[in-house]
Structures are given as structure tokens and as C-alpha cells.
Amino acid sequence: VMRSTDVVIIGAGAAGLMCAMTAAARGRRVLLLDSSNKPGKKILMSGGGRCNFTNMYAEPANFSSRNPHFCKSALARYTPWDFIALVDRHGVPYHEKKLGQLFCDNRSKDILNLLLDECRQAGVELHVTTAVREIARADAGYVLDTDLGEVTASSVVIATGGLSIPTLGATGFGYEIARRFGHTVLPTRAGLVPFTTSGELKELCAELTGTSVAAVVSCGEESFRENILFTHRGLSGPAILQISSFWHPGDTVTIDLLPDHDVLEWLQGRQAARPDSELKTVLGEVFTKKMATLLADRWFTSRPMKRYTPAELRGIADTLGAWPVVPAGTEGYRTAEVTLGGVDTREVSSKTMESVKSPGLYFIGEVLDVTGHLGGFNFQWAWASGHAAAQVA
Ligand code: FAD
């Protein structure tokens, strides 16, 4: 059977669903195809089951791309407030967790149901477990070889996401299509991902598994203030996930474990006030007892405060205020929240997401070289880019 439609969207994730409901609401006939057995699996998994669906303070500076200007137009034309209005219309309860991050009160499924409802109402035809084998140019658009048979469409939207979490349906299909139509695909790597460690550092992390502390984590020019979490494999927690997107193998990450203190001044003060207390007891004022003991014994050999010379105290302050860590690597795509790199935005229109190489072909969401920080920014990019393409596709 030969089918004909206006728009075929490949990938029923965050970007594909937004694009589908918006294009269909404009009166376009939309076919939404996903090779996975369910739509929106990452939405369901997101935000620890509560979907951090946007960030009230989203702005271009929260995104990384080889072309930092690319995201501006779409983000300005579909803002967090537009998505919040949609969430409000559906009566989905939510709250701000911190730093502008909006989460569902109940479960991520509320967001997926909202998108699926909108798609249904607008008449989107959704098919899951449906693979697309081939896409070729045809007279008035494209012809696709799919599990539904041959489909012709004037527009094709690639919304296949990145490579992270292969078990949730991630494939490199979007990148392959991009290359086939003459696009540059910038090297991809895992982002928003925990670090693995080796040797003594790994032992330390393992012993502190489950401990979380506020820190400022820096790498190169970038720095994030949030919690870090010690795990049996290495380091995780929001500040680590953030910095991982800016880290390259071999780079040193610097961790300020006492971001609220001038550490040297504080240690000198404690030395004067508690000269007979051991360092580990003093560190216990700011860290958990376990962490205080471990750091005091491993790094400094704990003794009474009065027994440290000024130079030794400065050494302790330097270590606590700027702990240098060289990660062994990252956990990779297996646990990464996002994929850095992807379809080069210099060959895509920032207004419409249309390919400059092949008219009628669009790229939206994570498959593009646009990656948000942690905190609801990646979904905001999916909504905004999906919405932009839907105005013209
Ligand atoms: P996806 O949502 O990944 O959708 C791509 C779709 O394409 C999938 O349904 C897939 O099955 C389909 N597909 C793939 N290949 C093919 C193919 N060959 N043919 C047909 N279909 C195909 N971001 C936030 O902003 N807030 C969060 O709270 C958050 N939490 C996250 C938690 C986890 C565990 C993970 C992994 C990510 C999280 N993210 C979060 C990131 C966010 O989920 C993604 O950035 C976002 O889903 C990208 O949207 P997308 O539509 O581009 O891709």
C-alpha cells in the first residue's frame, strides 16, 4: 500500500510529540512513527519519575553548541511560559523544586498523557514499533520505506534523539539520515553523566558511597554550584553531571568542598578557638562524621589543631577548597542523560529547523548539536525546536 501525507515525523519522544500536535493543530496531516514499542519513554524516566519538564529561567546561556546563537530564535518563540500554560490547561499539578526547575507533583506520565491527548485531539496518526528503513527524495517531497509500507510526504522531521540510554530506544538513525542528505554530524559524546574513578580515588568514593555535599565544581572556564554525590563507581550528583558536559578525558576537575567558607580563615579561627580538638572533630562541624574522619586521616593525618603549622594549615585549606580530581572516564551512554554534539546547526535554519541541504527535511530536539544544562533545559529545547518546525513543516 502506498500512503500519502503532509508530514512524517520520525521519533515520538519529547520533540516529536510537540511537533506532531502543533503541526496537526495547524491542519497538517501528520504521521508520527517510532521504532520503539511505546512513545515518550525518556519522558517517563525523566526527573526521577517526576519529569523536570522545563526551567523558568531557561535562556540561551543554558545550552552548549558549536553555534551558541542557533538556539535563540526557537527559545524566544516558545518559552517555558508557553509550556507552563499548556500544563496548566491540562490541570497537571507541578512545583518548583529549586533553581527554576519545574517538576510534576505526581508522575512523569502526566506530561506524556498531556502530549498524547493533544496529538489525539489534533488528529495525529501515531504508530509505534514501526521502523523506517529508507528515506529518499521524490518529486514533491520524500518517499519513505517503512513497516507501514511506502509513505510519501512533503515534509520529513527527524526527531530521533541522541545516543544515550540505548535500552530506551536510542539509535543513531537520525545521524545516518543527516549524513545521507549531506549534513555534517559533529562528534557525539555522553553528557550529564557520572564520572568513574580509579585507584585511591575510587576507594575513597566507594567508602563515602551515598554521601552528598554542597560544592563548587569547576573545569576550564565552567563552574557549577550544586551537590556532589559519592558512589561506589565514582562521583555523581547534579554538580558533577553538569560539569561532565564540559569535561574531556584527561582534564582535571576542581572541587571546592567548602564553598560557603574562606577555608583558611575558618581553619585559623578553629585553631584559635579549639586548639586541643583534633582536625577530624573540627571537620565534623562541616562534613558528616564519616567524611570528616576519612578526609582527616587519608589526606592530612589527623592531630590536635594546635599542632598544625601555618603552612600545613594552608595546605589543608588548599586541598579542601580546590580538591583536584582526574576522573578515569564517564559512565558513557549507558547512564548519560544527554548526547553532546550531533547534527551541525550551521546547516539548519534556526527559525524553522529545516535543512539547508534538503528542503522539506527538518531536525528537532537532541539529534541537533544543542545540549542543555541539567534542570529542565533539554525538554525546553525539545518543545521549542519541535514547535518551531511545526509552524512550517
Ligand atoms: P527522545 O525523547 O529521546 O525521543 C526520541 C524518540 O525517537 C524515541 O521515542 C525513540 O524510540 C525514537 N527513535 C529512535 N530511533 C528511531 C528510529 N530509527 N526510528 C523511529 N524512531 C526512533 N531532560 C529534562 O529537561 N528534564 C529531565 O528531567 C530529564 N531527565 C532525564 C532522565 C533520563 C534518565 C534521561 C536519559 C534523560 C533525561 N532528560 C531530561 C533529557 C531528555 O529526556 C532528552 O533531552 C529529550 O527526551 C530529548 O527529546 P527528543 O525528542 O529529541 O528525543
Short mmCIF file of C-alpha atoms and ligand atoms in Angstrom, two decimals:
data_model
loop_
_atom_site.label_atom_id
_atom_site.label_comp_id
_atom_site.label_asym_id
_atom_site.label_seq_id
_atom_site.Cartn_x
_atom_site.Cartn_y
_atom_site.Cartn_z
CA VAL A 1 0.00 0.00 0.00
CA MET A 2 1.11 3.49 -0.80
CA ARG A 3 0.18 6.19 1.69
CA SER A 4 0.45 9.90 1.28
CA THR A 5 0.52 12.50 3.99
CA ASP A 6 1.77 16.03 4.64
CA VAL A 7 4.29 15.46 7.42
CA VAL A 8 6.09 12.34 8.64
CA ILE A 9 7.79 12.71 12.00
CA ILE A 10 10.31 10.03 12.95
CA GLY A 11 10.58 9.64 16.74
CA ALA A 12 7.71 10.03 19.21
CA GLY A 13 9.77 11.49 22.04
CA ALA A 14 9.52 14.94 23.54
CA ALA A 15 10.35 16.90 20.38
CA GLY A 16 8.41 14.64 18.00
CA LEU A 17 5.23 14.71 20.08
CA MET A 18 5.33 18.53 20.41
CA CYS A 19 5.95 18.92 16.70
CA ALA A 20 3.19 16.45 15.80
CA MET A 21 0.46 18.03 17.95
CA THR A 22 1.37 21.54 16.79
CA ALA A 23 1.55 20.73 13.08
CA ALA A 24 -1.70 18.75 13.23
CA ALA A 25 -3.42 21.61 15.07
CA ARG A 26 -2.44 23.79 12.08
CA GLY A 27 -4.37 21.42 9.88
CA ARG A 28 -1.49 19.33 8.53
CA ARG A 29 -1.92 15.57 8.15
CA VAL A 30 0.71 14.13 10.45
CA LEU A 31 2.10 10.61 10.66
CA LEU A 32 4.23 10.06 13.79
CA LEU A 33 6.40 6.93 13.73
CA ASP A 34 8.52 5.36 16.45
CA SER A 35 10.57 2.18 16.25
CA SER A 36 10.16 1.59 19.98
CA ASN A 37 7.09 -0.17 21.43
CA LYS A 38 5.93 2.94 23.35
CA PRO A 39 6.10 6.69 22.80
CA GLY A 40 7.97 9.04 25.13
CA LYS A 41 9.96 6.51 27.15
CA LYS A 42 12.52 9.13 28.19
CA ILE A 43 9.77 11.43 29.39
CA LEU A 44 8.57 8.62 31.66
CA MET A 45 12.08 8.01 33.03
CA SER A 46 12.91 11.68 33.41
CA GLY A 47 13.39 13.67 36.56
CA GLY A 48 13.48 10.54 38.71
CA GLY A 49 9.90 9.71 37.58
CA ARG A 50 8.58 13.25 38.06
CA CYS A 51 9.76 14.86 34.78
CA ASN A 52 11.57 18.15 35.17
CA PHE A 53 9.61 19.42 32.18
CA THR A 54 11.04 22.94 31.91
CA ASN A 55 13.04 25.61 33.69
CA MET A 56 11.53 29.02 34.38
CA TYR A 57 14.88 30.70 33.80
CA ALA A 58 15.79 28.99 30.52
CA GLU A 59 17.93 31.19 28.31
CA PRO A 60 20.45 30.61 25.54
CA ALA A 61 23.34 30.59 28.04
CA ASN A 62 21.98 27.32 29.43
CA PHE A 63 22.78 25.48 26.19
CA SER A 64 26.01 24.25 24.63
CA SER A 65 26.51 24.09 20.90
CA ARG A 66 29.30 24.77 18.44
CA ASN A 67 27.00 27.59 17.30
CA PRO A 68 25.73 29.20 20.52
CA HIS A 69 23.39 31.60 18.67
CA PHE A 70 21.41 28.85 16.98
CA CYS A 71 19.03 28.11 19.84
CA LYS A 72 18.00 31.73 20.45
CA SER A 73 15.22 32.14 17.91
CA ALA A 74 13.26 28.99 18.77
CA LEU A 75 13.68 29.50 22.53
CA ALA A 76 12.36 33.05 22.21
CA ARG A 77 9.33 31.97 20.21
CA TYR A 78 8.31 29.08 22.50
CA THR A 79 9.20 29.91 26.08
CA PRO A 80 8.88 27.99 29.35
CA TRP A 81 5.73 30.03 29.97
CA ASP A 82 4.14 28.67 26.81
CA PHE A 83 4.72 25.13 28.04
CA ILE A 84 3.57 26.03 31.56
CA ALA A 85 0.33 27.39 30.07
CA LEU A 86 -0.18 24.05 28.31
CA VAL A 87 0.47 22.15 31.56
CA ASP A 88 -2.00 24.44 33.36
CA ARG A 89 -4.69 23.90 30.68
CA HIS A 90 -4.43 20.16 31.35
CA GLY A 91 -4.62 20.65 35.11
CA VAL A 92 -1.32 18.85 35.72
CA PRO A 93 -0.03 19.73 39.20
CA TYR A 94 3.62 20.76 39.49
CA HIS A 95 6.05 22.61 41.72
CA GLU A 96 9.41 24.35 41.59
CA LYS A 97 11.97 22.08 43.17
CA LYS A 98 14.87 24.54 43.08
CA LEU A 99 16.63 26.92 40.70
CA GLY A 100 13.57 27.35 38.48
CA GLN A 101 13.26 23.60 37.86
CA LEU A 102 9.59 22.60 37.44
CA PHE A 103 8.64 19.01 38.30
CA CYS A 104 5.32 17.15 38.28
CA ASP A 105 3.79 16.71 41.74
CA ASN A 106 2.73 13.20 40.77
CA ARG A 107 4.45 11.45 37.90
CA SER A 108 6.06 11.98 34.52
CA LYS A 109 3.17 10.16 32.91
CA ASP A 110 1.06 13.31 33.37
CA ILE A 111 3.29 15.10 30.84
CA LEU A 112 3.27 12.20 28.38
CA ASN A 113 -0.53 11.88 28.65
CA LEU A 114 -0.91 15.60 28.03
CA LEU A 115 1.14 15.37 24.82
CA LEU A 116 -0.68 12.23 23.65
CA ASP A 117 -4.07 13.88 24.37
CA GLU A 118 -3.10 16.90 22.30
CA CYS A 119 -1.95 14.62 19.48
CA ARG A 120 -5.20 12.66 19.56
CA GLN A 121 -7.35 15.78 19.59
CA ALA A 122 -5.47 17.25 16.66
CA GLY A 123 -5.72 14.00 14.68
CA VAL A 124 -2.09 12.84 14.68
CA GLU A 125 -1.72 9.25 13.45
CA LEU A 126 0.78 7.59 15.80
CA HIS A 127 2.39 4.21 15.05
CA VAL A 128 4.82 2.56 17.46
CA THR A 129 7.02 -0.47 16.72
CA THR A 130 7.32 0.99 13.25
CA ALA A 131 10.75 1.23 11.71
CA VAL A 132 11.75 3.45 8.84
CA ARG A 133 14.26 1.73 6.59
CA GLU A 134 14.91 4.26 3.88
CA ILE A 135 14.17 7.88 3.05
CA ALA A 136 14.61 9.20 -0.48
CA ARG A 137 13.78 12.40 -2.28
CA ALA A 138 10.71 12.29 -4.51
CA ASP A 139 9.13 14.85 -6.85
CA ALA A 140 7.10 16.77 -4.29
CA GLY A 141 8.97 15.77 -1.15
CA TYR A 142 10.09 12.42 0.18
CA VAL A 143 9.27 8.76 -0.08
CA LEU A 144 9.85 6.55 2.96
CA ASP A 145 10.15 2.79 3.14
CA THR A 146 8.51 1.89 6.47
CA ASP A 147 6.88 -1.03 8.26
CA LEU A 148 3.57 0.52 7.15
CA GLY A 149 4.65 0.27 3.53
CA GLU A 150 5.65 3.15 1.32
CA VAL A 151 4.76 6.62 2.53
CA THR A 152 5.10 9.87 0.64
CA ALA A 153 5.18 13.22 2.40
CA SER A 154 6.07 16.79 1.61
CA SER A 155 7.96 17.15 4.90
CA VAL A 156 10.04 14.75 6.98
CA VAL A 157 11.00 15.65 10.55
CA ILE A 158 13.86 13.80 12.24
CA ALA A 159 13.19 13.64 15.99
CA THR A 160 15.11 10.51 16.88
CA GLY A 161 17.02 12.00 19.84
CA GLY A 162 20.56 11.18 20.91
CA LEU A 163 22.50 8.03 21.74
CA SER A 164 22.02 7.99 25.49
CA ILE A 165 20.31 5.04 27.17
CA PRO A 166 20.16 2.55 24.30
CA THR A 167 17.70 0.42 26.30
CA LEU A 168 15.13 3.24 25.92
CA GLY A 169 15.20 3.05 22.13
CA ALA A 170 18.08 5.40 21.29
CA THR A 171 19.58 4.79 17.84
CA GLY A 172 21.97 6.62 15.56
CA PHE A 173 19.37 6.69 12.80
CA GLY A 174 18.96 10.48 12.83
CA TYR A 175 22.69 10.99 12.35
CA GLU A 176 22.75 8.49 9.48
CA ILE A 177 19.93 10.27 7.69
CA ALA A 178 21.63 13.61 8.25
CA ARG A 179 24.86 12.33 6.68
CA ARG A 180 22.98 10.74 3.80
CA PHE A 181 21.47 14.15 2.95
CA GLY A 182 24.85 15.89 3.06
CA HIS A 183 24.88 17.16 6.62
CA THR A 184 27.88 17.41 8.89
CA VAL A 185 27.45 15.45 12.14
CA LEU A 186 29.69 16.80 14.90
CA PRO A 187 31.35 14.14 17.07
CA THR A 188 28.99 12.87 19.78
CA ARG A 189 29.78 12.04 23.39
CA ALA A 190 27.91 11.39 26.62
CA GLY A 191 26.82 14.43 28.65
CA LEU A 192 25.18 14.90 32.06
CA VAL A 193 26.83 11.66 33.14
CA PRO A 194 28.57 10.43 36.33
CA PHE A 195 32.36 10.17 36.47
CA THR A 196 34.16 6.90 37.08
CA THR A 197 37.34 6.93 39.16
CA SER A 198 40.25 4.56 39.70
CA GLY A 199 42.85 3.69 42.31
CA GLU A 200 42.83 5.51 45.65
CA LEU A 201 40.18 7.95 44.49
CA LYS A 202 37.85 5.09 43.66
CA GLU A 203 38.40 3.61 47.14
CA LEU A 204 37.61 6.94 48.76
CA CYS A 205 34.44 7.36 46.70
CA ALA A 206 33.37 3.81 47.49
CA GLU A 207 33.86 4.33 51.22
CA LEU A 208 31.79 7.51 51.07
CA THR A 209 29.03 5.97 48.91
CA GLY A 210 25.77 7.80 49.50
CA THR A 211 27.38 10.92 50.98
CA SER A 212 26.23 14.15 49.37
CA VAL A 213 27.85 17.56 49.93
CA ALA A 214 27.35 21.07 48.56
CA ALA A 215 30.30 22.04 46.37
CA VAL A 216 31.50 24.23 43.56
CA VAL A 217 32.81 22.05 40.75
CA SER A 218 34.93 23.60 38.01
CA CYS A 219 36.56 22.52 34.76
CA GLY A 220 38.19 25.06 32.48
CA GLU A 221 36.01 28.15 32.35
CA GLU A 222 32.88 26.38 33.56
CA SER A 223 31.77 26.02 37.13
CA PHE A 224 28.62 24.83 38.88
CA ARG A 225 27.48 25.16 42.47
CA GLU A 226 25.30 22.22 43.49
CA ASN A 227 25.63 18.95 45.37
CA ILE A 228 28.10 16.20 44.56
CA LEU A 229 27.42 12.58 45.45
CA PHE A 230 29.97 9.86 46.16
CA THR A 231 29.10 6.48 44.63
CA HIS A 232 30.72 3.07 44.52
CA ARG A 233 31.83 3.79 40.96
CA GLY A 234 32.96 7.37 41.40
CA LEU A 235 31.30 10.77 41.54
CA SER A 236 27.78 11.82 40.66
CA GLY A 237 25.17 14.35 41.82
CA PRO A 238 23.95 17.45 40.00
CA ALA A 239 27.21 19.46 40.08
CA ILE A 240 29.15 16.50 38.66
CA LEU A 241 26.56 15.82 35.93
CA GLN A 242 26.69 19.49 34.93
CA ILE A 243 30.48 19.65 34.69
CA SER A 244 30.67 16.31 32.83
CA SER A 245 29.26 18.04 29.73
CA PHE A 246 32.35 20.28 29.67
CA TRP A 247 34.93 17.64 30.59
CA HIS A 248 37.29 15.89 28.17
CA PRO A 249 39.40 12.83 29.01
CA GLY A 250 42.50 13.87 30.92
CA ASP A 251 41.04 17.15 32.22
CA THR A 252 41.31 17.90 35.93
CA VAL A 253 38.09 18.81 37.71
CA THR A 254 38.48 21.09 40.73
CA ILE A 255 36.08 20.68 43.63
CA ASP A 256 35.60 23.27 46.36
CA LEU A 257 34.24 21.17 49.22
CA LEU A 258 33.55 24.20 51.43
CA PRO A 259 32.02 26.77 49.08
CA ASP A 260 30.49 28.79 51.92
CA HIS A 261 33.78 29.29 53.75
CA ASP A 262 37.01 31.13 53.30
CA VAL A 263 38.64 27.84 54.24
CA LEU A 264 41.97 29.16 55.54
CA GLU A 265 40.33 31.84 57.65
CA TRP A 266 37.89 29.30 59.01
CA LEU A 267 40.66 26.79 59.90
CA GLN A 268 42.71 29.51 61.59
CA GLY A 269 39.62 30.52 63.57
CA ARG A 270 39.00 26.94 64.65
CA GLN A 271 42.69 26.52 65.59
CA ALA A 272 42.41 29.54 67.89
CA ALA A 273 39.05 28.51 69.34
CA ARG A 274 39.63 24.76 69.68
CA PRO A 275 43.41 24.19 69.86
CA ASP A 276 43.10 20.78 71.52
CA SER A 277 40.41 19.40 69.22
CA GLU A 278 41.54 17.03 66.52
CA LEU A 279 41.25 18.07 62.87
CA LYS A 280 38.69 15.32 62.25
CA THR A 281 36.48 16.69 65.03
CA VAL A 282 36.73 20.19 63.58
CA LEU A 283 35.92 18.92 60.07
CA GLY A 284 32.94 17.16 61.63
CA GLU A 285 31.40 20.60 62.08
CA VAL A 286 31.02 20.93 58.30
CA PHE A 287 31.04 17.34 56.97
CA THR A 288 29.37 14.14 58.10
CA LYS A 289 31.39 12.36 60.77
CA LYS A 290 32.37 9.62 58.35
CA MET A 291 33.60 12.03 55.72
CA ALA A 292 35.41 14.20 58.27
CA THR A 293 37.26 11.20 59.70
CA LEU A 294 38.10 9.77 56.31
CA LEU A 295 39.44 13.04 54.88
CA ALA A 296 41.36 13.93 58.05
CA ASP A 297 43.04 10.50 58.18
CA ARG A 298 43.63 9.97 54.44
CA TRP A 299 44.67 13.43 53.39
CA PHE A 300 46.17 15.15 56.41
CA THR A 301 46.89 12.72 59.29
CA SER A 302 44.52 14.00 61.96
CA ARG A 303 46.04 15.58 65.03
CA PRO A 304 45.10 18.33 67.51
CA MET A 305 44.61 21.68 65.74
CA LYS A 306 47.40 23.42 67.66
CA ARG A 307 49.93 21.01 66.18
CA TYR A 308 49.50 22.27 62.59
CA THR A 309 51.95 24.92 61.38
CA PRO A 310 50.57 27.87 59.38
CA ALA A 311 51.96 26.30 56.21
CA GLU A 312 50.29 22.97 56.97
CA LEU A 313 47.01 24.72 57.66
CA ARG A 314 47.29 26.50 54.33
CA GLY A 315 47.91 23.14 52.64
CA ILE A 316 44.75 21.72 54.22
CA ALA A 317 42.77 24.79 53.17
CA ASP A 318 44.04 24.47 49.59
CA THR A 319 43.05 20.83 49.38
CA LEU A 320 39.56 21.33 50.81
CA GLY A 321 38.93 24.46 48.76
CA ALA A 322 40.32 23.16 45.48
CA TRP A 323 40.40 19.36 45.51
CA PRO A 324 41.87 18.31 42.15
CA VAL A 325 40.18 15.24 40.68
CA VAL A 326 41.13 13.47 37.46
CA PRO A 327 38.21 11.20 36.56
CA ALA A 328 39.07 7.90 34.88
CA GLY A 329 36.18 8.45 32.50
CA THR A 330 32.41 8.72 32.44
CA GLU A 331 29.76 6.04 32.70
CA GLY A 332 29.07 6.70 29.00
CA TYR A 333 25.81 6.46 27.07
CA ARG A 334 24.55 3.74 29.38
CA THR A 335 23.58 6.29 32.04
CA ALA A 336 24.07 9.68 30.31
CA GLU A 337 21.07 11.97 30.29
CA VAL A 338 22.03 13.57 27.01
CA THR A 339 24.26 13.33 23.95
CA LEU A 340 26.58 16.21 23.16
CA GLY A 341 27.31 17.04 19.52
CA GLY A 342 25.11 15.87 16.66
CA VAL A 343 23.71 17.46 13.52
CA ASP A 344 25.70 20.65 12.86
CA THR A 345 23.35 23.59 13.36
CA ARG A 346 25.17 25.70 10.79
CA GLU A 347 23.40 23.66 8.10
CA VAL A 348 19.93 24.02 9.64
CA SER A 349 17.67 27.10 9.77
CA SER A 350 17.44 28.45 13.31
CA LYS A 351 13.93 29.76 12.58
CA THR A 352 12.38 26.62 11.12
CA MET A 353 14.82 23.75 11.85
CA GLU A 354 14.74 23.00 8.11
CA SER A 355 17.81 21.54 6.45
CA VAL A 356 19.65 23.97 4.18
CA LYS A 357 20.83 20.91 2.22
CA SER A 358 17.49 19.30 1.53
CA PRO A 359 14.27 21.37 1.56
CA GLY A 360 11.40 19.75 3.45
CA LEU A 361 13.76 17.85 5.80
CA TYR A 362 13.79 19.03 9.44
CA PHE A 363 15.83 18.19 12.55
CA ILE A 364 14.49 18.84 16.06
CA GLY A 365 15.40 18.01 19.66
CA GLU A 366 18.50 16.25 20.85
CA VAL A 367 19.65 14.96 17.46
CA LEU A 368 20.84 18.54 16.82
CA ASP A 369 24.08 19.86 18.29
CA VAL A 370 22.22 21.72 21.06
CA THR A 371 22.58 20.39 24.61
CA GLY A 372 21.09 21.94 27.71
CA HIS A 373 22.41 22.05 31.23
CA LEU A 374 20.75 19.85 33.84
CA GLY A 375 17.49 21.27 35.15
CA GLY A 376 14.67 21.02 32.58
CA PHE A 377 16.54 22.76 29.77
CA ASN A 378 16.74 19.74 27.47
CA PHE A 379 12.98 19.32 27.43
CA GLN A 380 12.57 23.05 26.84
CA TRP A 381 14.79 22.67 23.78
CA ALA A 382 12.71 19.71 22.59
CA TRP A 383 9.47 21.71 23.00
CA ALA A 384 10.87 24.89 21.39
CA SER A 385 12.55 23.23 18.41
CA GLY A 386 9.55 20.93 17.82
CA HIS A 387 7.23 23.92 17.92
CA ALA A 388 9.41 25.93 15.52
CA ALA A 389 9.44 23.16 12.89
CA ALA A 390 5.69 22.63 13.27
CA GLN A 391 4.97 26.19 12.11
CA VAL A 392 6.25 25.43 8.61
CA ALA A 393 6.58 21.67 8.08
P1 FAD B 1 13.79 11.42 22.73
O1 FAD B 1 12.88 11.92 23.78
O2 FAD B 1 14.92 10.55 23.12
O3 FAD B 1 12.91 10.70 21.64
C1 FAD B 1 13.46 10.06 20.52
C2 FAD B 1 12.47 9.04 20.04
O4 FAD B 1 12.91 8.55 18.78
C3 FAD B 1 12.33 7.84 20.96
O5 FAD B 1 10.98 7.63 21.24
C4 FAD B 1 12.95 6.70 20.15
O6 FAD B 1 12.32 5.46 20.41
C5 FAD B 1 12.70 7.17 18.74
N1 FAD B 1 13.63 6.60 17.74
C6 FAD B 1 14.97 6.45 17.85
N2 FAD B 1 15.46 5.90 16.74
C7 FAD B 1 14.40 5.70 15.90
C8 FAD B 1 14.27 5.16 14.61
N3 FAD B 1 15.32 4.70 13.91
N4 FAD B 1 13.04 5.11 14.05
C9 FAD B 1 11.96 5.56 14.73
N5 FAD B 1 12.03 6.08 15.96
C10 FAD B 1 13.24 6.15 16.54
N6 FAD B 1 15.64 16.45 30.34
C11 FAD B 1 14.99 17.42 31.03
O7 FAD B 1 14.83 18.53 30.52
N7 FAD B 1 14.49 17.16 32.29
C12 FAD B 1 14.61 15.94 32.89
O8 FAD B 1 14.09 15.73 33.99
C13 FAD B 1 15.34 14.93 32.19
N8 FAD B 1 15.54 13.71 32.78
C14 FAD B 1 16.17 12.73 32.05
C15 FAD B 1 16.36 11.47 32.64
C16 FAD B 1 16.97 10.45 31.93
C17 FAD B 1 17.18 9.11 32.57
C18 FAD B 1 17.39 10.69 30.59
C19 FAD B 1 18.02 9.61 29.78
C20 FAD B 1 17.22 11.95 30.01
C21 FAD B 1 16.63 12.98 30.73
N9 FAD B 1 16.45 14.25 30.17
C22 FAD B 1 15.81 15.22 30.88
C23 FAD B 1 16.86 14.54 28.78
C24 FAD B 1 15.63 14.45 27.85
O9 FAD B 1 14.94 13.25 28.13
C25 FAD B 1 16.02 14.48 26.39
O10 FAD B 1 16.87 15.58 26.15
C26 FAD B 1 14.78 14.59 25.49
O11 FAD B 1 13.96 13.47 25.70
C27 FAD B 1 15.17 14.71 24.04
O12 FAD B 1 13.98 14.72 23.28
P2 FAD B 1 13.96 14.14 21.80
O13 FAD B 1 12.52 14.14 21.40
O14 FAD B 1 14.94 14.84 20.97
O15 FAD B 1 14.46 12.64 21.94
#
